[in-house]
Amino acid sequence: MEIIQTQDYELVAKLNKNVQDVHVELFPEYFTPYNFEPIRDFYKDIMKDPAQIFLVVKEESNPIGYVWMTLRDSAETPFKKASKSLYIHQISIDKNNSNNGAGSQVIAYIEQLGKQLGVTKIELDYWIENTIARNFYKKIGFLVNREVVHKELI
C-alpha cells in the first residue's frame, strides 16, 4: 500500500463518493447525494489553503481511498492553552479494502506525519450511529473526550 500527499482535487472528489454515500444512507436529513462537480469545485478551492492536507491511498497503484485533514495551530487564549493538532475531516477506504488493515496503516501514516509536523494530537469526529467508525477508532486507541449534542426545533 502507498500513501501520498496530493493536490489532485478531481481524484479526491471521485474518491469522496464512498464517504458521501455512507453519510447520505445513514443521515439523509443532513447530507446531500453525491454530485461530482460541486464537490470537485469545493476541494479545488480548499486545497489552496496550506493548512489543508490531503492524502491518497493506493493499492498496486489503484486509488482506494483518501484523507482530508487540517493542521490546526491554536494560540493560547485566556480560556485554553496553545495546541497544535491534525483534525481529520474525512477518511475513506474502499469497502473492498476496508478489512485488510488499510485503515490502521493510514492512521499510522497520519501519526508519523503528525510527529513530523510537531502536533500533539490527532482529532476527529464521527456520527454516533456510524458504529463501524466508532468501533474502528476505539480499537486503534482513540479516546472520547467530548460529546456534541443537538436539539431539533422543528
Tab-separated table of N, CA and C in Angstrom:
chain	number	residue	atom	x	y	z
A	1	MET	N	0.851	-1.177	0.000
A	1	MET	CA	0.000	0.000	0.000
A	1	MET	C	0.894	1.237	0.000
A	2	GLU	N	0.458	2.255	-0.732
A	2	GLU	CA	1.184	3.518	-0.826
A	2	GLU	C	0.253	4.644	-0.377
A	3	ILE	N	0.792	5.549	0.435
A	3	ILE	CA	0.035	6.709	0.895
A	3	ILE	C	0.847	7.941	0.516
A	4	ILE	N	0.231	8.829	-0.245
A	4	ILE	CA	0.946	10.018	-0.710
A	4	ILE	C	0.092	11.261	-0.501
A	5	GLN	N	0.765	12.390	-0.286
A	5	GLN	CA	0.047	13.657	-0.241
A	5	GLN	C	-0.307	14.049	-1.671
A	6	THR	N	-1.436	14.743	-1.811
A	6	THR	CA	-1.907	15.086	-3.156
A	6	THR	C	-2.568	16.456	-3.177
A	7	GLN	N	-2.591	17.027	-4.346
A	7	GLN	CA	-3.365	18.228	-4.659
A	7	GLN	C	-4.328	17.929	-5.810
A	8	ASP	N	-4.512	16.667	-6.106
A	8	ASP	CA	-5.377	16.235	-7.207
A	8	ASP	C	-6.837	16.275	-6.740
A	9	TYR	N	-7.441	17.442	-6.856
A	9	TYR	CA	-8.800	17.643	-6.356
A	9	TYR	C	-9.830	16.812	-7.115
A	10	GLU	N	-9.574	16.530	-8.371
A	10	GLU	CA	-10.523	15.706	-9.129
A	10	GLU	C	-10.526	14.265	-8.619
A	11	LEU	N	-9.353	13.725	-8.342
A	11	LEU	CA	-9.275	12.365	-7.809
A	11	LEU	C	-9.932	12.291	-6.431
A	12	VAL	N	-9.638	13.256	-5.578
A	12	VAL	CA	-10.242	13.255	-4.248
A	12	VAL	C	-11.759	13.367	-4.359
A	13	ALA	N	-12.244	14.195	-5.267
A	13	ALA	CA	-13.693	14.327	-5.457
A	13	ALA	C	-14.317	13.006	-5.908
A	14	LYS	N	-13.631	12.273	-6.762
A	14	LYS	CA	-14.139	10.961	-7.187
A	14	LYS	C	-14.154	9.986	-6.019
A	15	LEU	N	-13.078	9.993	-5.232
A	15	LEU	CA	-12.985	9.078	-4.098
A	15	LEU	C	-13.971	9.434	-2.986
A	16	ASN	N	-14.426	10.678	-2.969
A	16	ASN	CA	-15.388	11.120	-1.955
A	16	ASN	C	-16.729	10.406	-2.068
A	17	LYS	N	-17.032	9.840	-3.214
A	17	LYS	CA	-18.342	9.201	-3.416
A	17	LYS	C	-18.636	8.168	-2.330
A	18	ASN	N	-17.652	7.355	-1.968
A	18	ASN	CA	-17.889	6.328	-0.943
A	18	ASN	C	-18.334	6.932	0.381
A	19	VAL	N	-17.610	7.931	0.855
A	19	VAL	CA	-17.948	8.507	2.156
A	19	VAL	C	-19.254	9.294	2.077
A	20	GLN	N	-19.479	9.992	0.975
A	20	GLN	CA	-20.721	10.754	0.833
A	20	GLN	C	-21.928	9.822	0.779
A	21	ASP	N	-21.794	8.709	0.077
A	21	ASP	CA	-22.897	7.742	0.012
A	21	ASP	C	-23.220	7.164	1.384
A	22	VAL	N	-22.199	6.887	2.195
A	22	VAL	CA	-22.435	6.387	3.556
A	22	VAL	C	-23.164	7.441	4.371
A	23	HIS	N	-22.722	8.679	4.278
A	23	HIS	CA	-23.380	9.755	5.031
A	23	HIS	C	-24.836	9.912	4.622
A	24	VAL	N	-25.089	9.884	3.333
A	24	VAL	CA	-26.473	10.029	2.844
A	24	VAL	C	-27.326	8.850	3.299
A	25	GLU	N	-26.763	7.656	3.258
A	25	GLU	CA	-27.513	6.468	3.676
A	25	GLU	C	-27.867	6.535	5.163
A	26	LEU	N	-26.900	6.922	5.993
A	26	LEU	CA	-27.131	6.961	7.435
A	26	LEU	C	-27.920	8.192	7.881
A	27	PHE	N	-27.709	9.321	7.222
A	27	PHE	CA	-28.279	10.589	7.670
A	27	PHE	C	-28.811	11.424	6.505
A	28	PRO	N	-29.851	10.929	5.825
A	28	PRO	CA	-30.360	11.669	4.657
A	28	PRO	C	-30.931	13.038	5.016
A	29	GLU	N	-31.264	13.239	6.279
A	29	GLU	CA	-31.786	14.542	6.692
A	29	GLU	C	-30.696	15.611	6.746
A	30	TYR	N	-29.427	15.219	6.744
A	30	TYR	CA	-28.319	16.173	6.840
A	30	TYR	C	-27.483	16.278	5.568
A	31	PHE	N	-27.362	15.191	4.830
A	31	PHE	CA	-26.408	15.144	3.727
A	31	PHE	C	-27.090	15.094	2.375
A	32	THR	N	-26.439	15.728	1.412
A	32	THR	CA	-26.947	15.737	0.038
A	32	THR	C	-26.317	14.588	-0.744
A	33	PRO	N	-27.024	14.063	-1.725
A	33	PRO	CA	-26.453	12.989	-2.537
A	33	PRO	C	-25.171	13.452	-3.244
A	34	TYR	N	-24.308	12.509	-3.482
A	34	TYR	CA	-23.038	12.779	-4.156
A	34	TYR	C	-23.288	13.448	-5.497
A	35	ASN	N	-22.540	14.521	-5.754
A	35	ASN	CA	-22.601	15.248	-7.012
A	35	ASN	C	-21.181	15.710	-7.315
A	36	PHE	N	-20.552	15.105	-8.293
A	36	PHE	CA	-19.127	15.303	-8.549
A	36	PHE	C	-18.722	16.764	-8.712
A	37	GLU	N	-19.402	17.522	-9.551
A	37	GLU	CA	-18.937	18.865	-9.907
A	37	GLU	C	-18.816	19.801	-8.699
A	38	PRO	N	-19.862	19.964	-7.877
A	38	PRO	CA	-19.687	20.881	-6.743
A	38	PRO	C	-18.669	20.369	-5.712
A	39	ILE	N	-18.560	19.061	-5.574
A	39	ILE	CA	-17.558	18.507	-4.655
A	39	ILE	C	-16.158	18.772	-5.201
A	40	ARG	N	-15.969	18.563	-6.490
A	40	ARG	CA	-14.679	18.868	-7.126
A	40	ARG	C	-14.314	20.330	-6.916
A	41	ASP	N	-15.282	21.231	-7.153
A	41	ASP	CA	-15.014	22.660	-7.008
A	41	ASP	C	-14.694	23.024	-5.561
A	42	PHE	N	-15.372	22.388	-4.613
A	42	PHE	CA	-15.090	22.617	-3.193
A	42	PHE	C	-13.649	22.235	-2.868
A	43	TYR	N	-13.248	21.032	-3.280
A	43	TYR	CA	-11.881	20.585	-2.995
A	43	TYR	C	-10.848	21.450	-3.724
A	44	LYS	N	-11.148	21.860	-4.937
A	44	LYS	CA	-10.218	22.720	-5.684
A	44	LYS	C	-9.937	23.994	-4.892
A	45	ASP	N	-10.979	24.610	-4.340
A	45	ASP	CA	-10.814	25.846	-3.570
A	45	ASP	C	-10.095	25.607	-2.247
A	46	ILE	N	-10.504	24.577	-1.528
A	46	ILE	CA	-9.948	24.370	-0.190
A	46	ILE	C	-8.490	23.911	-0.239
A	47	MET	N	-8.092	23.256	-1.321
A	47	MET	CA	-6.701	22.812	-1.431
A	47	MET	C	-5.727	23.966	-1.597
A	48	LYS	N	-6.223	25.161	-1.834
A	48	LYS	CA	-5.359	26.345	-1.908
A	48	LYS	C	-4.841	26.741	-0.534
A	49	ASP	N	-5.513	26.309	0.522
A	49	ASP	CA	-5.127	26.619	1.898
A	49	ASP	C	-4.029	25.651	2.336
A	50	PRO	N	-2.831	26.150	2.666
A	50	PRO	CA	-1.737	25.247	3.039
A	50	PRO	C	-1.983	24.460	4.330
A	51	ALA	N	-2.956	24.847	5.114
A	51	ALA	CA	-3.274	24.097	6.334
A	51	ALA	C	-4.091	22.839	6.030
A	52	GLN	N	-4.613	22.741	4.816
A	52	GLN	CA	-5.394	21.562	4.415
A	52	GLN	C	-4.439	20.524	3.834
A	53	ILE	N	-4.537	19.301	4.338
A	53	ILE	CA	-3.656	18.222	3.890
A	53	ILE	C	-4.529	17.100	3.336
A	54	PHE	N	-4.199	16.661	2.151
A	54	PHE	CA	-4.934	15.574	1.515
A	54	PHE	C	-3.978	14.427	1.219
A	55	LEU	N	-4.429	13.232	1.524
A	55	LEU	CA	-3.673	12.017	1.230
A	55	LEU	C	-4.489	11.142	0.298
A	56	VAL	N	-3.805	10.430	-0.577
A	56	VAL	CA	-4.444	9.402	-1.393
A	56	VAL	C	-3.814	8.076	-1.005
A	57	VAL	N	-4.673	7.080	-0.858
A	57	VAL	CA	-4.243	5.734	-0.506
A	57	VAL	C	-4.345	4.879	-1.762
A	58	LYS	N	-3.237	4.214	-2.102
A	58	LYS	CA	-3.221	3.390	-3.317
A	58	LYS	C	-2.826	1.963	-2.972
A	59	GLU	N	-3.441	1.052	-3.671
A	59	GLU	CA	-3.093	-0.368	-3.595
A	59	GLU	C	-2.731	-0.796	-5.006
A	60	GLU	N	-1.481	-1.208	-5.200
A	60	GLU	CA	-0.990	-1.583	-6.538
A	60	GLU	C	-1.293	-0.476	-7.549
A	61	SER	N	-0.994	0.730	-7.200
A	61	SER	CA	-1.166	1.961	-7.989
A	61	SER	C	-2.621	2.348	-8.253
A	62	ASN	N	-3.588	1.600	-7.704
A	62	ASN	CA	-5.001	1.953	-7.835
A	62	ASN	C	-5.461	2.726	-6.606
A	63	PRO	N	-6.046	3.905	-6.791
A	63	PRO	CA	-6.545	4.666	-5.635
A	63	PRO	C	-7.691	3.917	-4.949
A	64	ILE	N	-7.571	3.720	-3.638
A	64	ILE	CA	-8.604	3.024	-2.871
A	64	ILE	C	-9.173	3.883	-1.753
A	65	GLY	N	-8.641	5.083	-1.571
A	65	GLY	CA	-9.165	5.929	-0.507
A	65	GLY	C	-8.436	7.250	-0.420
A	66	TYR	N	-8.888	8.064	0.518
A	66	TYR	CA	-8.280	9.372	0.727
A	66	TYR	C	-8.522	9.823	2.158
A	67	VAL	N	-7.767	10.852	2.544
A	67	VAL	CA	-7.925	11.501	3.842
A	67	VAL	C	-7.879	13.003	3.598
A	68	TRP	N	-8.753	13.725	4.302
A	68	TRP	CA	-8.707	15.189	4.306
A	68	TRP	C	-8.502	15.618	5.741
A	69	MET	N	-7.422	16.368	5.994
A	69	MET	CA	-7.086	16.833	7.338
A	69	MET	C	-6.775	18.322	7.319
A	70	THR	N	-6.883	18.924	8.489
A	70	THR	CA	-6.462	20.308	8.673
A	70	THR	C	-5.416	20.355	9.773
A	71	LEU	N	-4.334	21.061	9.507
A	71	LEU	CA	-3.336	21.324	10.524
A	71	LEU	C	-3.834	22.519	11.334
A	72	ARG	N	-4.150	22.271	12.597
A	72	ARG	CA	-4.668	23.324	13.468
A	72	ARG	C	-3.570	23.776	14.418
A	73	ASP	N	-3.308	25.061	14.400
A	73	ASP	CA	-2.304	25.658	15.278
A	73	ASP	C	-3.023	26.738	16.079
A	74	SER	N	-3.485	26.381	17.258
A	74	SER	CA	-4.308	27.284	18.066
A	74	SER	C	-3.459	28.006	19.093
A	75	ALA	N	-3.535	29.314	19.087
A	75	ALA	CA	-2.796	30.126	20.052
A	75	ALA	C	-3.447	30.031	21.432
A	76	GLU	N	-2.657	30.309	22.438
A	76	GLU	CA	-3.195	30.329	23.793
A	76	GLU	C	-4.164	31.501	23.936
A	77	THR	N	-5.224	31.266	24.672
A	77	THR	CA	-6.202	32.305	24.982
A	77	THR	C	-6.386	32.318	26.500
A	78	PRO	N	-7.164	33.237	27.019
A	78	PRO	CA	-7.441	33.197	28.458
A	78	PRO	C	-8.192	31.932	28.883
A	79	PHE	N	-8.742	31.201	27.903
A	79	PHE	CA	-9.554	30.035	28.213
A	79	PHE	C	-8.844	28.706	27.962
A	80	LYS	N	-7.938	28.688	26.976
A	80	LYS	CA	-7.314	27.431	26.575
A	80	LYS	C	-5.819	27.611	26.348
A	81	LYS	N	-5.095	26.538	26.588
A	81	LYS	CA	-3.666	26.519	26.288
A	81	LYS	C	-3.467	26.408	24.781
A	82	ALA	N	-2.309	26.805	24.314
A	82	ALA	CA	-1.971	26.660	22.899
A	82	ALA	C	-1.923	25.177	22.552
A	83	SER	N	-2.265	24.862	21.322
A	83	SER	CA	-2.191	23.469	20.887
A	83	SER	C	-1.952	23.403	19.388
A	84	LYS	N	-1.429	22.266	18.982
A	84	LYS	CA	-1.211	22.009	17.555
A	84	LYS	C	-1.688	20.593	17.304
A	85	SER	N	-2.620	20.448	16.363
A	85	SER	CA	-3.209	19.135	16.101
A	85	SER	C	-3.486	18.951	14.620
A	86	LEU	N	-3.710	17.693	14.271
A	86	LEU	CA	-4.241	17.361	12.954
A	86	LEU	C	-5.690	16.962	13.163
A	87	TYR	N	-6.594	17.625	12.465
A	87	TYR	CA	-8.009	17.300	12.553
A	87	TYR	C	-8.412	16.577	11.277
A	88	ILE	N	-8.885	15.339	11.418
A	88	ILE	CA	-9.317	14.550	10.268
A	88	ILE	C	-10.783	14.864	9.982
A	89	HIS	N	-11.034	15.467	8.819
A	89	HIS	CA	-12.403	15.749	8.389
A	89	HIS	C	-13.044	14.521	7.773
A	90	GLN	N	-12.302	13.885	6.885
A	90	GLN	CA	-12.834	12.724	6.173
A	90	GLN	C	-11.721	11.707	5.980
A	91	ILE	N	-12.077	10.467	6.196
A	91	ILE	CA	-11.186	9.360	5.883
A	91	ILE	C	-12.063	8.295	5.237
A	92	SER	N	-11.636	7.824	4.096
A	92	SER	CA	-12.448	6.858	3.362
A	92	SER	C	-11.552	5.826	2.704
A	93	ILE	N	-11.882	4.578	2.953
A	93	ILE	CA	-11.208	3.462	2.299
A	93	ILE	C	-12.290	2.651	1.598
A	94	ASP	N	-12.056	2.299	0.339
A	94	ASP	CA	-12.995	1.493	-0.425
A	94	ASP	C	-13.418	0.262	0.381
A	95	LYS	N	-14.702	-0.067	0.323
A	95	LYS	CA	-15.249	-1.188	1.092
A	95	LYS	C	-14.502	-2.494	0.839
A	96	ASN	N	-14.024	-2.705	-0.369
A	96	ASN	CA	-13.315	-3.942	-0.699
A	96	ASN	C	-11.944	-4.029	-0.032
A	97	ASN	N	-11.451	-2.911	0.492
A	97	ASN	CA	-10.131	-2.879	1.119
A	97	ASN	C	-10.195	-2.497	2.594
A	98	SER	N	-11.400	-2.379	3.144
A	98	SER	CA	-11.533	-1.830	4.491
A	98	SER	C	-11.240	-2.811	5.609
A	99	ASN	N	-11.207	-4.088	5.342
A	99	ASN	CA	-10.939	-5.059	6.407
A	99	ASN	C	-9.583	-5.733	6.262
A	100	ASN	N	-8.683	-5.116	5.520
A	100	ASN	CA	-7.367	-5.721	5.325
A	100	ASN	C	-6.255	-4.924	5.997
A	101	GLY	N	-6.607	-4.073	6.952
A	101	GLY	CA	-5.605	-3.296	7.672
A	101	GLY	C	-5.270	-1.965	7.042
A	102	ALA	N	-5.935	-1.604	5.949
A	102	ALA	CA	-5.630	-0.341	5.274
A	102	ALA	C	-5.885	0.854	6.190
A	103	GLY	N	-6.995	0.837	6.917
A	103	GLY	CA	-7.307	1.950	7.810
A	103	GLY	C	-6.256	2.124	8.892
A	104	SER	N	-5.808	1.031	9.474
A	104	SER	CA	-4.768	1.097	10.507
A	104	SER	C	-3.456	1.631	9.932
A	105	GLN	N	-3.135	1.230	8.712
A	105	GLN	CA	-1.919	1.736	8.068
A	105	GLN	C	-2.031	3.230	7.784
A	106	VAL	N	-3.214	3.684	7.399
A	106	VAL	CA	-3.423	5.110	7.147
A	106	VAL	C	-3.254	5.902	8.447
A	107	ILE	N	-3.835	5.416	9.527
A	107	ILE	CA	-3.702	6.110	10.809
A	107	ILE	C	-2.239	6.138	11.247
A	108	ALA	N	-1.512	5.038	11.067
A	108	ALA	CA	-0.086	5.006	11.413
A	108	ALA	C	0.686	6.050	10.598
A	109	TYR	N	0.348	6.188	9.324
A	109	TYR	CA	0.980	7.199	8.477
A	109	TYR	C	0.667	8.604	9.010
A	110	ILE	N	-0.594	8.836	9.364
A	110	ILE	CA	-1.000	10.146	9.883
A	110	ILE	C	-0.272	10.441	11.196
A	111	GLU	N	-0.112	9.439	12.036
A	111	GLU	CA	0.623	9.634	13.296
A	111	GLU	C	2.062	10.059	13.024
A	112	GLN	N	2.726	9.413	12.079
A	112	GLN	CA	4.100	9.782	11.733
A	112	GLN	C	4.157	11.192	11.138
A	113	LEU	N	3.209	11.508	10.274
A	113	LEU	CA	3.147	12.849	9.695
A	113	LEU	C	2.937	13.877	10.801
A	114	GLY	N	2.041	13.565	11.732
A	114	GLY	CA	1.795	14.471	12.849
A	114	GLY	C	3.052	14.735	13.661
A	115	LYS	N	3.827	13.706	13.915
A	115	LYS	CA	5.088	13.887	14.654
A	115	LYS	C	6.040	14.786	13.879
A	116	GLN	N	6.116	14.601	12.559
A	116	GLN	CA	6.973	15.446	11.730
A	116	GLN	C	6.526	16.907	11.771
A	117	LEU	N	5.210	17.114	11.868
A	117	LEU	CA	4.656	18.473	11.893
A	117	LEU	C	4.636	19.072	13.295
A	118	GLY	N	5.006	18.291	14.297
A	118	GLY	CA	5.057	18.791	15.668
A	118	GLY	C	3.706	18.879	16.355
A	119	VAL	N	2.734	18.084	15.908
A	119	VAL	CA	1.424	18.117	16.561
A	119	VAL	C	1.450	17.221	17.797
A	120	THR	N	0.564	17.512	18.726
A	120	THR	CA	0.498	16.721	19.958
A	120	THR	C	-0.690	15.770	19.975
A	121	LYS	N	-1.606	15.938	19.035
A	121	LYS	CA	-2.747	15.021	18.992
A	121	LYS	C	-3.395	15.030	17.614
A	122	ILE	N	-4.112	13.940	17.360
A	122	ILE	CA	-4.935	13.804	16.159
A	122	ILE	C	-6.374	13.801	16.638
A	123	GLU	N	-7.199	14.609	15.996
A	123	GLU	CA	-8.600	14.730	16.392
A	123	GLU	C	-9.503	14.397	15.210
A	124	LEU	N	-10.707	13.966	15.518
A	124	LEU	CA	-11.724	13.717	14.504
A	124	LEU	C	-13.065	13.583	15.196
A	125	ASP	N	-14.103	13.549	14.416
A	125	ASP	CA	-15.420	13.227	14.955
A	125	ASP	C	-16.120	12.308	13.982
A	126	TYR	N	-17.133	11.634	14.469
A	126	TYR	CA	-17.926	10.730	13.646
A	126	TYR	C	-19.345	10.735	14.189
A	127	TRP	N	-20.262	10.347	13.354
A	127	TRP	CA	-21.660	10.262	13.753
A	127	TRP	C	-21.831	9.051	14.658
A	128	ILE	N	-22.500	9.226	15.770
A	128	ILE	CA	-22.632	8.188	16.783
A	128	ILE	C	-23.248	6.901	16.223
A	129	GLU	N	-24.131	7.022	15.259
A	129	GLU	CA	-24.742	5.831	14.670
A	129	GLU	C	-23.808	5.102	13.703
A	130	ASN	N	-22.675	5.700	13.387
A	130	ASN	CA	-21.710	5.069	12.499
A	130	ASN	C	-20.849	4.115	13.337
A	131	THR	N	-21.417	2.959	13.633
A	131	THR	CA	-20.756	2.011	14.531
A	131	THR	C	-19.453	1.470	13.944
A	132	ILE	N	-19.350	1.387	12.635
A	132	ILE	CA	-18.096	0.924	12.025
A	132	ILE	C	-16.974	1.895	12.382
A	133	ALA	N	-17.216	3.186	12.207
A	133	ALA	CA	-16.199	4.188	12.549
A	133	ALA	C	-15.914	4.171	14.048
A	134	ARG	N	-16.954	4.176	14.861
A	134	ARG	CA	-16.780	4.197	16.324
A	134	ARG	C	-15.928	3.017	16.783
A	135	ASN	N	-16.246	1.824	16.311
A	135	ASN	CA	-15.503	0.636	16.722
A	135	ASN	C	-14.056	0.669	16.220
A	136	PHE	N	-13.860	1.141	14.997
A	136	PHE	CA	-12.507	1.227	14.445
A	136	PHE	C	-11.643	2.172	15.273
A	137	TYR	N	-12.138	3.373	15.536
A	137	TYR	CA	-11.327	4.354	16.265
A	137	TYR	C	-11.065	3.904	17.697
A	138	LYS	N	-12.033	3.263	18.311
A	138	LYS	CA	-11.820	2.734	19.663
A	138	LYS	C	-10.739	1.654	19.639
A	139	LYS	N	-10.792	0.769	18.660
A	139	LYS	CA	-9.842	-0.340	18.544
A	139	LYS	C	-8.406	0.155	18.397
A	140	ILE	N	-8.213	1.283	17.703
A	140	ILE	CA	-6.845	1.761	17.467
A	140	ILE	C	-6.401	2.830	18.468
A	141	GLY	N	-7.171	2.995	19.542
A	141	GLY	CA	-6.703	3.823	20.646
A	141	GLY	C	-7.216	5.241	20.747
A	142	PHE	N	-8.200	5.611	19.938
A	142	PHE	CA	-8.772	6.946	20.071
A	142	PHE	C	-9.676	6.979	21.297
A	143	LEU	N	-9.661	8.082	22.016
A	143	LEU	CA	-10.461	8.258	23.221
A	143	LEU	C	-11.526	9.316	23.000
A	144	VAL	N	-12.689	9.106	23.564
A	144	VAL	CA	-13.751	10.109	23.521
A	144	VAL	C	-13.477	11.093	24.648
A	145	ASN	N	-13.346	12.378	24.292
A	145	ASN	CA	-13.133	13.382	25.331
A	145	ASN	C	-14.148	14.517	25.260
A	146	ARG	N	-15.079	14.409	24.350
A	146	ARG	CA	-16.070	15.467	24.201
A	146	ARG	C	-17.259	14.906	23.452
A	147	GLU	N	-18.449	15.326	23.804
A	147	GLU	CA	-19.640	14.935	23.059
A	147	GLU	C	-20.336	16.193	22.571
A	148	VAL	N	-20.867	16.112	21.383
A	148	VAL	CA	-21.624	17.215	20.793
A	148	VAL	C	-23.081	16.764	20.769
A	149	VAL	N	-23.947	17.600	21.278
A	149	VAL	CA	-25.381	17.272	21.294
A	149	VAL	C	-26.154	18.311	20.514
A	150	HIS	N	-27.380	17.983	20.181
A	150	HIS	CA	-28.234	18.937	19.489
A	150	HIS	C	-29.670	18.703	19.913
A	151	LYS	N	-30.497	19.670	19.611
A	151	LYS	CA	-31.925	19.572	19.879
A	151	LYS	C	-32.668	20.091	18.656
A	152	GLU	N	-33.542	19.287	18.112
A	152	GLU	CA	-34.327	19.683	16.948
A	152	GLU	C	-35.399	20.693	17.376
A	153	LEU	N	-35.558	21.737	16.599
A	153	LEU	CA	-36.553	22.762	16.889
A	153	LEU	C	-37.680	22.774	15.871
A	154	ILE	N	-37.865	21.689	15.204
A	154	ILE	CA	-38.907	21.606	14.175
A	154	ILE	C	-40.198	21.106	14.783
